[in-house]
C-alpha positions as a printed NumPy array, in Angstrom:
array([[180.753, 205.001, 425.822],
       [182.466, 207.815, 427.697],
       [181.583, 211.501, 427.736],
       [184.71 , 213.442, 426.807],
       [183.553, 217.064, 426.811],
       [180.697, 219.12 , 428.237],
       [179.893, 222.49 , 426.638],
       [177.402, 224.875, 428.257],
       [175.804, 228.067, 426.937],
       [173.335, 230.182, 428.916],
       [173.131, 227.495, 431.592],
       [172.966, 228.857, 435.147],
       [176.216, 230.777, 435.774],
       [177.546, 230.002, 432.271],
       [176.62 , 232.676, 429.711],
       [179.047, 232.467, 426.817],
       [179.817, 228.951, 425.605],
       [182.326, 227.195, 427.868],
       [183.773, 223.702, 427.482],
       [185.001, 221.318, 430.161],
       [187.239, 218.573, 428.793],
       [186.831, 215.315, 430.672],
       [189.694, 212.916, 431.288],
       [189.596, 209.666, 433.248],
       [190.111, 211.895, 436.307],
       [188.704, 215.431, 436.033],
       [188.887, 217.97 , 438.858],
       [186.751, 221.118, 438.971],
       [188.148, 223.957, 441.07 ],
       [186.94 , 227.461, 441.74 ],
       [185.412, 229.729, 444.397],
       [182.087, 228.935, 445.989],
       [178.944, 229.451, 443.861],
       [180.943, 229.804, 440.646],
       [179.208, 226.923, 438.845],
       [181.068, 223.715, 439.666],
       [177.836, 221.994, 440.641],
       [176.203, 223.34 , 437.477],
       [178.441, 221.105, 435.382],
       [177.153, 218.05 , 437.243],
       [173.604, 219.405, 437.077],
       [173.784, 219.73 , 433.29 ],
       [174.307, 215.975, 432.952],
       [171.34 , 215.26 , 435.214],
       [169.222, 217.732, 433.214],
       [170.019, 216.026, 429.909],
       [169.171, 212.66 , 431.47 ],
       [165.827, 214.049, 432.672],
       [165.027, 215.343, 429.173],
       [165.977, 212.13 , 427.379],
       [164.57 , 209.742, 429.967],
       [161.344, 211.46 , 430.981],
       [160.857, 214.318, 428.533],
       [161.092, 216.94 , 431.294],
       [162.482, 220.215, 429.947],
       [161.014, 222.234, 432.827],
       [161.681, 219.971, 435.829],
       [161.212, 221.192, 439.367],
       [163.46 , 218.396, 440.597],
       [166.249, 216.31 , 439.098],
       [165.935, 212.588, 439.746],
       [169.608, 211.741, 439.278],
       [170.538, 214.262, 441.983],
       [168.303, 212.66 , 444.602],
       [165.208, 214.684, 443.684],
       [167.102, 217.907, 444.213],
       [164.813, 220.91 , 443.794],
       [166.039, 223.263, 441.075],
       [163.02 , 225.407, 440.179],
       [162.467, 224.582, 436.529],
       [163.743, 226.133, 433.307],
       [163.632, 229.688, 434.673],
       [166.161, 228.776, 437.353],
       [168.393, 226.987, 434.834],
       [168.642, 229.58 , 432.062],
       [171.328, 232.204, 432.649],
       [170.016, 235.321, 434.36 ],
       [166.531, 233.721, 434.485],
       [166.013, 235.298, 431.052],
       [163.258, 233.315, 429.335],
       [164.096, 234.985, 426.027],
       [167.376, 233.076, 425.937],
       [167.849, 229.411, 425.12 ],
       [170.093, 226.901, 426.863],
       [172.582, 224.895, 424.837],
       [174.165, 221.75 , 426.231],
       [176.596, 219.839, 424.063],
       [178.051, 216.479, 425.073],
       [180.898, 214.885, 423.162],
       [181.499, 211.176, 423.523],
       [183.873, 208.388, 422.632],
       [182.201, 205.105, 421.715],
       [184.959, 202.874, 423.12 ],
       [183.718, 199.295, 423.386],
       [180.016, 200.221, 423.261],
       [178.282, 198.464, 420.385],
       [176.405, 200.803, 418.043],
       [174.553, 198.149, 416.11 ],
       [170.848, 198.541, 416.887],
       [167.948, 199.147, 414.514],
       [169.347, 196.824, 411.852],
       [167.088, 195.703, 409.072],
       [166.231, 192.029, 409.34 ],
       [168.252, 189.779, 407.084],
       [165.695, 189.941, 404.318],
       [166.763, 188.255, 401.05 ],
       [164.475, 190.645, 399.174],
       [166.947, 193.456, 399.886],
       [169.529, 192.664, 397.237],
       [171.724, 195.713, 397.793],
       [172.75 , 197.951, 400.661],
       [172.314, 201.651, 399.983],
       [174.574, 202.72 , 402.855],
       [177.507, 200.821, 404.37 ],
       [177.395, 199.898, 408.071],
       [176.607, 203.299, 409.6  ],
       [176.292, 202.269, 413.266],
       [179.35 , 200.032, 413.16 ],
       [181.448, 202.93 , 411.853],
       [180.68 , 205.334, 414.72 ],
       [183.807, 206.038, 416.775],
       [183.16 , 209.471, 418.274],
       [180.24 , 211.847, 418.316],
       [178.517, 214.822, 419.885],
       [174.947, 215.831, 420.549],
       [173.68 , 219.339, 421.246],
       [170.311, 220.184, 422.757],
       [168.971, 223.717, 422.486],
       [166.22 , 224.153, 425.075],
       [163.961, 227.205, 424.792],
       [160.895, 228.645, 426.492],
       [157.582, 229.06 , 424.686],
       [155.911, 232.115, 426.201],
       [152.695, 231.386, 424.358],
       [152.434, 227.801, 425.58 ],
       [154.179, 228.419, 428.943],
       [156.52 , 225.464, 428.601],
       [160.124, 224.61 , 427.863],
       [160.951, 222.411, 424.885],
       [163.921, 221.247, 422.823],
       [163.964, 223.629, 419.885],
       [166.903, 222.012, 418.074],
       [168.739, 218.723, 418.408],
       [172.011, 218.507, 416.473],
       [174.257, 215.502, 416.   ],
       [177.88 , 215.059, 414.924],
       [179.498, 211.689, 414.175],
       [183.243, 211.109, 413.795],
       [183.776, 214.893, 414.052],
       [181.499, 215.525, 411.077],
       [178.093, 217.206, 411.181],
       [175.143, 214.895, 410.462],
       [172.098, 217.094, 410.812],
       [169.429, 218.761, 412.92 ],
       [165.919, 217.961, 414.114],
       [163.926, 221.123, 414.788],
       [160.62 , 221.762, 416.56 ],
       [158.07 , 224.549, 416.438],
       [157.018, 226.24 , 419.684],
       [153.823, 224.196, 419.9  ],
       [155.789, 220.978, 419.192],
       [153.303, 220.045, 416.452],
       [155.799, 220.472, 413.636],
       [158.995, 218.489, 414.19 ],
       [161.209, 217.794, 411.206],
       [164.693, 216.763, 410.196],
       [165.54 , 220.272, 409.084],
       [169.115, 219.605, 408.001],
       [170.901, 216.509, 406.772],
       [174.487, 216.629, 405.614],
       [174.337, 214.069, 402.815],
       [178.034, 214.7  , 402.124],
       [179.048, 213.183, 405.456],
       [181.305, 210.162, 404.745],
       [178.866, 207.793, 406.472],
       [175.987, 209.031, 404.331],
       [177.741, 208.534, 401.026],
       [176.079, 205.491, 399.433],
       [178.015, 202.309, 398.873],
       [179.729, 202.346, 395.459],
       [178.272, 205.791, 394.825],
       [180.904, 206.57 , 392.189],
       [179.53 , 203.753, 390.05 ],
       [176.034, 205.16 , 390.436],
       [177.194, 208.624, 389.393],
       [178.793, 207.182, 386.295],
       [175.623, 205.285, 385.505],
       [173.344, 208.269, 386.039],
       [175.45 , 211.141, 384.781],
       [177.937, 209.605, 382.397],
       [181.645, 209.045, 382.719],
       [182.372, 212.731, 383.229],
       [179.836, 212.982, 386.081],
       [177.884, 215.728, 384.362],
       [175.095, 216.369, 386.848],
       [171.732, 217.419, 385.545],
       [169.197, 218.903, 387.99 ],
       [166.333, 216.602, 388.947],
       [163.301, 218.84 , 389.458],
       [164.44 , 221.991, 391.249],
       [167.272, 220.38 , 393.227],
       [170.513, 218.987, 391.835],
       [171.124, 215.578, 393.389],
       [174.66 , 214.419, 393.91 ],
       [174.082, 210.947, 395.381],
       [171.625, 208.093, 395.078],
       [170.775, 208.639, 398.757],
       [169.561, 212.174, 398.024],
       [167.516, 211.063, 395.022],
       [165.773, 208.25 , 396.905],
       [165.017, 210.566, 399.827],
       [163.477, 213.051, 397.4  ],
       [161.3  , 210.349, 395.877],
       [160.089, 209.186, 399.3  ],
       [159.698, 212.634, 400.857],
       [156.214, 214.158, 400.474],
       [157.681, 217.623, 401.057],
       [158.786, 219.282, 397.776],
       [162.408, 220.012, 397.012],
       [161.862, 223.777, 396.998],
       [161.275, 223.692, 400.797],
       [164.913, 222.855, 401.537],
       [166.195, 225.02 , 404.418],
       [169.387, 227.041, 404.06 ],
       [172.177, 225.322, 405.961],
       [172.988, 226.854, 409.36 ],
       [176.749, 226.708, 408.892],
       [177.536, 228.554, 412.126],
       [175.619, 226.118, 414.315],
       [176.887, 223.1  , 412.374],
       [180.476, 224.233, 412.736],
       [181.327, 223.329, 409.153],
       [180.485, 224.31 , 405.611],
       [177.923, 222.058, 403.975],
       [175.025, 222.306, 401.538],
       [171.636, 221.131, 402.777],
       [169.896, 219.433, 399.84 ],
       [167.216, 217.544, 401.772],
       [163.676, 218.875, 402.125],
       [162.272, 218.712, 405.68 ],
       [161.347, 215.196, 406.818],
       [158.548, 214.866, 409.369],
       [159.586, 213.009, 412.534],
       [157.622, 211.744, 415.539],
       [159.186, 213.408, 418.597],
       [158.515, 214.396, 422.168],
       [159.797, 217.262, 424.324],
       [160.178, 219.192, 421.096],
       [162.927, 217.896, 418.846],
       [163.809, 214.648, 420.661],
       [162.876, 211.61 , 418.519],
       [161.135, 208.697, 420.21 ],
       [163.897, 206.647, 421.831],
       [164.314, 202.903, 421.974],
       [162.811, 202.261, 418.547],
       [163.43 , 203.017, 414.856],
       [162.693, 206.587, 413.857],
       [159.122, 207.299, 412.734],
       [158.904, 209.604, 409.724],
       [156.354, 210.725, 407.117],
       [158.305, 209.167, 404.242],
       [156.301, 207.404, 401.568],
       [156.458, 203.658, 401.048],
       [155.912, 202.578, 404.669],
       [152.398, 201.379, 403.934],
       [153.606, 199.06 , 401.16 ],
       [154.603, 195.436, 401.618],
       [156.278, 192.673, 399.678],
       [158.996, 193.296, 397.135],
       [157.947, 196.807, 396.231],
       [161.116, 198.823, 395.565],
       [159.74 , 201.916, 397.301],
       [159.068, 199.894, 400.463],
       [162.552, 198.354, 400.503],
       [164.151, 201.756, 399.933],
       [162.083, 203.131, 402.813],
       [163.401, 200.379, 405.102],
       [166.993, 201.243, 404.291],
       [166.419, 204.98 , 404.738],
       [164.677, 204.365, 408.061],
       [167.639, 202.321, 409.245],
       [170.091, 205.068, 408.347],
       [168.062, 207.862, 409.959],
       [167.527, 205.75 , 413.081],
       [171.217, 205.074, 413.478],
       [172.071, 208.704, 412.795],
       [169.544, 210.449, 415.071],
       [168.083, 207.945, 417.565],
       [170.824, 205.451, 418.371],
       [173.332, 208.031, 419.761],
       [170.663, 209.358, 422.153],
       [169.761, 205.838, 423.271],
       [173.388, 205.049, 424.051],
       [173.937, 208.417, 425.728],
       [170.884, 207.944, 427.948],
       [172.153, 204.509, 428.957],
       [175.537, 206.076, 429.791],
       [173.895, 208.78 , 431.921],
       [171.66 , 206.302, 433.719],
       [174.738, 204.264, 434.667],
       [176.476, 207.352, 436.031],
       [176.189, 208.277, 439.691],
       [176.669, 211.431, 441.708],
       [177.781, 211.385, 445.313],
       [176.847, 214.535, 447.189],
       [178.883, 216.411, 449.806],
       [176.887, 215.168, 452.838],
       [176.751, 211.392, 453.14 ],
       [174.741, 209.069, 455.302],
       [176.116, 207.625, 458.555],
       [174.062, 204.423, 459.09 ],
       [173.011, 203.552, 462.632],
       [172.478, 200.119, 464.139],
       [168.885, 200.037, 462.914],
       [169.754, 200.813, 459.3  ],
       [167.474, 198.963, 456.886],
       [169.237, 198.502, 453.515],
       [167.407, 198.804, 450.228],
       [167.827, 195.472, 448.386],
       [167.457, 197.259, 445.048],
       [169.293, 200.608, 445.263],
       [168.725, 203.085, 442.461],
       [170.785, 205.868, 440.92 ],
       [169.229, 208.488, 443.191],
       [170.327, 206.526, 446.292],
       [173.987, 207.258, 445.553],
       [173.599, 210.98 , 446.259],
       [173.63 , 210.546, 450.057],
       [175.817, 207.449, 449.826],
       [173.092, 205.046, 450.986],
       [173.406, 202.953, 447.789],
       [177.009, 202.152, 448.744],
       [175.915, 200.842, 452.144],
       [173.069, 198.931, 450.472],
       [175.642, 197.082, 448.369],
       [177.852, 196.315, 451.359],
       [174.882, 194.974, 453.358],
       [174.06 , 192.335, 450.711],
       [174.951, 188.758, 451.547],
       [178.459, 188.152, 450.132],
       [177.928, 184.389, 450.377],
       [175.208, 184.466, 447.736],
       [176.849, 186.738, 445.158],
       [180.484, 186.622, 444.034],
       [180.22 , 190.188, 442.727],
       [179.203, 191.494, 446.156],
       [181.871, 189.345, 447.799],
       [184.527, 190.862, 445.549],
       [183.187, 194.382, 446.145],
       [183.385, 193.854, 449.915],
       [186.924, 192.494, 449.66 ],
       [188.159, 195.375, 447.517],
       [186.509, 197.973, 449.75 ],
       [187.984, 196.388, 452.862],
       [191.405, 196.21 , 451.217],
       [191.378, 199.949, 450.548],
       [190.752, 200.68 , 454.236],
       [193.075, 198.054, 455.68 ],
       [196.133, 198.064, 453.379],
       [199.13 , 200.088, 454.473],
       [199.796, 201.162, 450.869],
       [196.28 , 202.572, 450.483],
       [194.047, 204.504, 452.888],
       [195.461, 202.551, 455.844],
       [192.601, 203.514, 458.177],
       [193.376, 200.65 , 460.541],
       [190.096, 198.836, 459.89 ],
       [188.813, 196.092, 457.672],
       [185.188, 195.977, 456.555],
       [183.226, 192.915, 457.643],
       [179.733, 191.776, 456.609],
       [178.371, 189.244, 459.098],
       [175.205, 188.104, 460.77 ],
       [174.986, 187.391, 464.487],
       [174.291, 183.765, 463.631],
       [177.678, 183.514, 461.893],
       [179.493, 184.796, 464.972],
       [177.883, 182.386, 467.455],
       [176.46 , 178.912, 467.818],
       [173.076, 180.101, 469.042],
       [170.072, 177.999, 468.079],
       [166.592, 179.29 , 468.661],
       [163.098, 179.552, 467.227],
       [162.402, 180.689, 463.673],
       [161.608, 184.304, 464.595],
       [164.771, 184.691, 466.632],
       [166.871, 183.079, 463.92 ],
       [165.459, 185.594, 461.44 ],
       [166.875, 188.389, 463.557],
       [170.166, 186.569, 464.008],
       [170.526, 186.09 , 460.228],
       [170.112, 189.799, 459.518],
       [173.278, 191.141, 457.876],
       [175.373, 193.832, 459.574],
       [178.406, 195.793, 458.359],
       [181.155, 196.206, 460.938],
       [184.582, 197.8  , 460.998],
       [187.061, 195.511, 462.711],
       [189.983, 197.388, 464.191],
       [193.171, 195.613, 463.135],
       [195.095, 196.56 , 466.266],
       [192.559, 195.39 , 468.877],
       [190.276, 193.123, 466.815],
       [187.28 , 195.058, 468.17 ],
       [184.272, 195.405, 465.86 ],
       [182.599, 198.797, 465.626],
       [179.571, 200.038, 463.716],
       [179.77 , 203.029, 461.371],
       [178.233, 205.453, 463.874],
       [180.869, 204.483, 466.469],
       [183.671, 205.697, 464.225],
       [184.776, 209.162, 463.286],
       [182.705, 210.837, 460.575],
       [185.538, 210.648, 458.05 ],
       [185.333, 206.865, 457.613],
       [181.63 , 206.927, 456.802],
       [182.101, 209.842, 454.421],
       [184.755, 208.088, 452.365],
       [182.948, 204.712, 452.202],
       [180.588, 205.661, 449.301],
       [183.508, 206.899, 447.206],
       [185.539, 203.727, 447.73 ],
       [182.546, 201.474, 447.051],
       [181.613, 203.361, 443.875],
       [185.177, 203.143, 442.559],
       [185.103, 199.361, 443.003],
       [181.552, 198.829, 441.723],
       [181.734, 197.691, 438.094],
       [178.191, 198.506, 436.844],
       [178.608, 202.279, 437.179],
       [180.333, 204.438, 434.561],
       [180.911, 208.135, 435.24 ],
       [181.288, 208.858, 438.956],
       [180.738, 212.457, 440.07 ],
       [181.645, 213.502, 443.593],
       [181.009, 216.819, 445.281],
       [183.685, 217.813, 447.785],
       [185.11 , 214.369, 448.554],
       [187.444, 215.963, 451.089],
       [184.702, 216.979, 453.581],
       [185.373, 215.555, 457.09 ],
       [188.351, 213.617, 455.718],
       [191.908, 213.804, 457.069],
       [194.489, 215.165, 454.572],
       [196.192, 211.757, 454.528],
       [192.939, 210.187, 453.364],
       [192.547, 212.903, 450.74 ],
       [195.821, 212.11 , 449.012],
       [194.935, 208.409, 449.003],
       [191.627, 209.247, 447.322],
       [193.658, 210.606, 444.411],
       [195.294, 207.174, 444.094],
       [191.865, 205.543, 444.301],
       [190.699, 207.619, 441.316],
       [193.818, 206.741, 439.338],
       [193.596, 203.031, 440.151],
       [189.969, 202.803, 438.989],
       [190.321, 205.07 , 435.939],
       [190.452, 202.079, 433.604],
       [186.815, 201.15 , 434.243],
       [185.342, 204.447, 435.453],
       [185.626, 208.153, 434.744],
       [185.666, 210.576, 437.655],
       [184.307, 214.125, 437.708],
       [185.31 , 215.669, 441.018],
       [184.186, 219.032, 442.379],
       [186.721, 219.92 , 445.052],
       [188.762, 222.506, 446.928],
       [191.389, 219.976, 448.035],
       [194.98 , 220.928, 447.4  ],
       [196.046, 217.525, 448.737],
       [194.316, 215.643, 445.92 ],
       [196.081, 217.849, 443.361],
       [199.462, 217.352, 445.016],
       [199.139, 213.56 , 444.871],
       [198.093, 213.631, 441.206],
       [201.053, 215.874, 440.384],
       [203.342, 213.53 , 442.271],
       [202.134, 210.512, 440.286],
       [202.728, 212.332, 436.996],
       [206.206, 213.31 , 438.139],
       [207.008, 209.75 , 439.204],
       [205.798, 208.344, 435.901],
       [207.706, 210.759, 433.688],
       [210.869, 211.262, 435.72 ],
       [211.258, 208.201, 437.917],
       [209.59 , 205.655, 435.671],
       [207.672, 204.06 , 438.533],
       [205.786, 201.161, 436.967],
       [203.161, 200.981, 439.706],
       [202.085, 204.598, 439.212],
       [202.213, 205.048, 435.451],
       [200.06 , 208.129, 434.884],
       [199.983, 210.097, 431.646],
       [199.052, 213.731, 431.14 ],
       [195.935, 212.584, 429.287],
       [194.67 , 210.823, 432.411],
       [194.058, 214.082, 434.27 ],
       [192.081, 217.225, 433.476],
       [192.15 , 220.06 , 436.001],
       [189.671, 222.825, 435.188],
       [189.436, 226.126, 437.019],
       [186.132, 228.012, 436.965],
       [186.194, 231.734, 437.593],
       [183.413, 234.364, 437.671],
       [183.408, 237.251, 435.169],
       [180.845, 239.894, 434.146],
       [180.051, 237.648, 431.137],
       [179.425, 234.596, 433.274],
       [181.651, 231.77 , 434.446],
       [184.801, 231.043, 432.454],
       [186.309, 227.534, 432.344],
       [190.078, 227.234, 431.919],
       [191.928, 223.936, 431.764],
       [195.193, 224.126, 433.654],
       [198.068, 222.775, 431.581],
       [200.081, 220.185, 433.499],
       [203.727, 219.617, 432.622],
       [205.53 , 216.286, 432.485],
       [207.429, 217.087, 435.695],
       [204.193, 217.355, 437.663],
       [203.739, 221.091, 437.762],
       [201.445, 223.679, 436.219],
       [202.59 , 225.515, 433.122],
       [201.142, 228.755, 434.505],
       [200.474, 230.062, 437.989],
       [197.25 , 228.935, 439.612],
       [194.537, 231.481, 438.749],
       [193.352, 234.239, 441.041],
       [195.585, 233.316, 443.957],
       [193.804, 230.026, 444.631],
       [195.706, 228.024, 447.272],
       [197.79 , 231.139, 448.105],
       [196.186, 231.392, 451.551],
       [198.825, 229.033, 452.933],
       [201.646, 231.336, 451.842],
       [199.874, 234.345, 453.322],
       [199.508, 232.6  , 456.671],
       [203.126, 231.433, 456.709],
       [204.628, 234.777, 455.77 ]])
């Protein structure tokens, strides 16, 4: 799964809804304090809500326990009367959406709905987080879900979180149309599909009728469809369905949805029980499974902050680095300090990292990265305690010109600052990699090579880069120009591989504008607000 778009409303500096389209390599530009870090913070906030149920966090775990000050500090203008909306669009890719399947039970002799989870290709979730003045807490008021660009429905919560229901369900969504439904309509309504109202609601599908039979809430409690929020015209025919949730409208994750539908207490071959199983499967795959997969995606993402660790000679690596350890770059060093002789994955990571620093067609820093113990560099034999010290792993930088080995704190700051970025790009388990100001303390020549690093690794990672570096942009533009005009096979970069977004302050909050890149490696319009014009002013 990959996140393809982030939309923010009333979140920190963003007031009116703004969308940031993510490509394999996405750059965020703009003046200081405009909201570039807010985009990264929004992802960490969603992870905190889904993973721990914290809608009013004082700190964000994924950002290295960064203090943020709770919901009041996150809502635009610190206005507690407003609600935050965060919408994340995603592309399933190779991620399997096949959880919560009903066991292969021979008693179920028909399938009401075709394979819902297996048909998910794209989707979007939107969380509306509000403040309850009466209960002095933040909660998710509404959770909306779209699948394959079509609206599925909404789970809504009351301020006290005691009444959480599936408020809307678009039963006309293609994935919610029952299997062979046309045959059912002919059987129920006749060949001309003359539909007679059942009770007070006219049912158009078998799915709707079965839900009505299982739902203890009467049909006359159906809510009017919120077409504006859904983004499409649909008729809500489903009465509210009670759902077990936390943090407001977030269903319990990691398990099938728990509802108040009838039939759950029955066993055996009872038709109502079997229908309930099928309905539970569908609702689970529609409302719970996307959040489970999204949380997994966020937990595999990492953010590297602007100030990164420079390990000294006494550095003690963490054998089990966590997501939060990437913020200061220590997780990257922890990976490099692992014994490459005991793990082929670590050995490959060390080789690839070293290659980026040593190769003349890459960063070409003049060093290769070496992981050794003192025992491996000598023939010393001693007692057990001494051998323990000798077997301790160390990471050195061997200068290619002189063959001298140096530790990280003996080098210029730039090398240590770029190490976490290179390691992350070559570390397979991570997904989305966010980096704040990768250019800090780094020579311009290294900056342009970082652009190539992002492009080289874009097949297995996505990059979200907050930067002021003109050099990174120039290299990306060059690669596009080479691909389209020169046909260079080793730098084939398409326009879809890069998204450059400029954030600018306005009286109505921050505005996000994607800069259109042309095939010849230029911008379709002038760079906004004179950004990067300082060079011309100094020259002329």
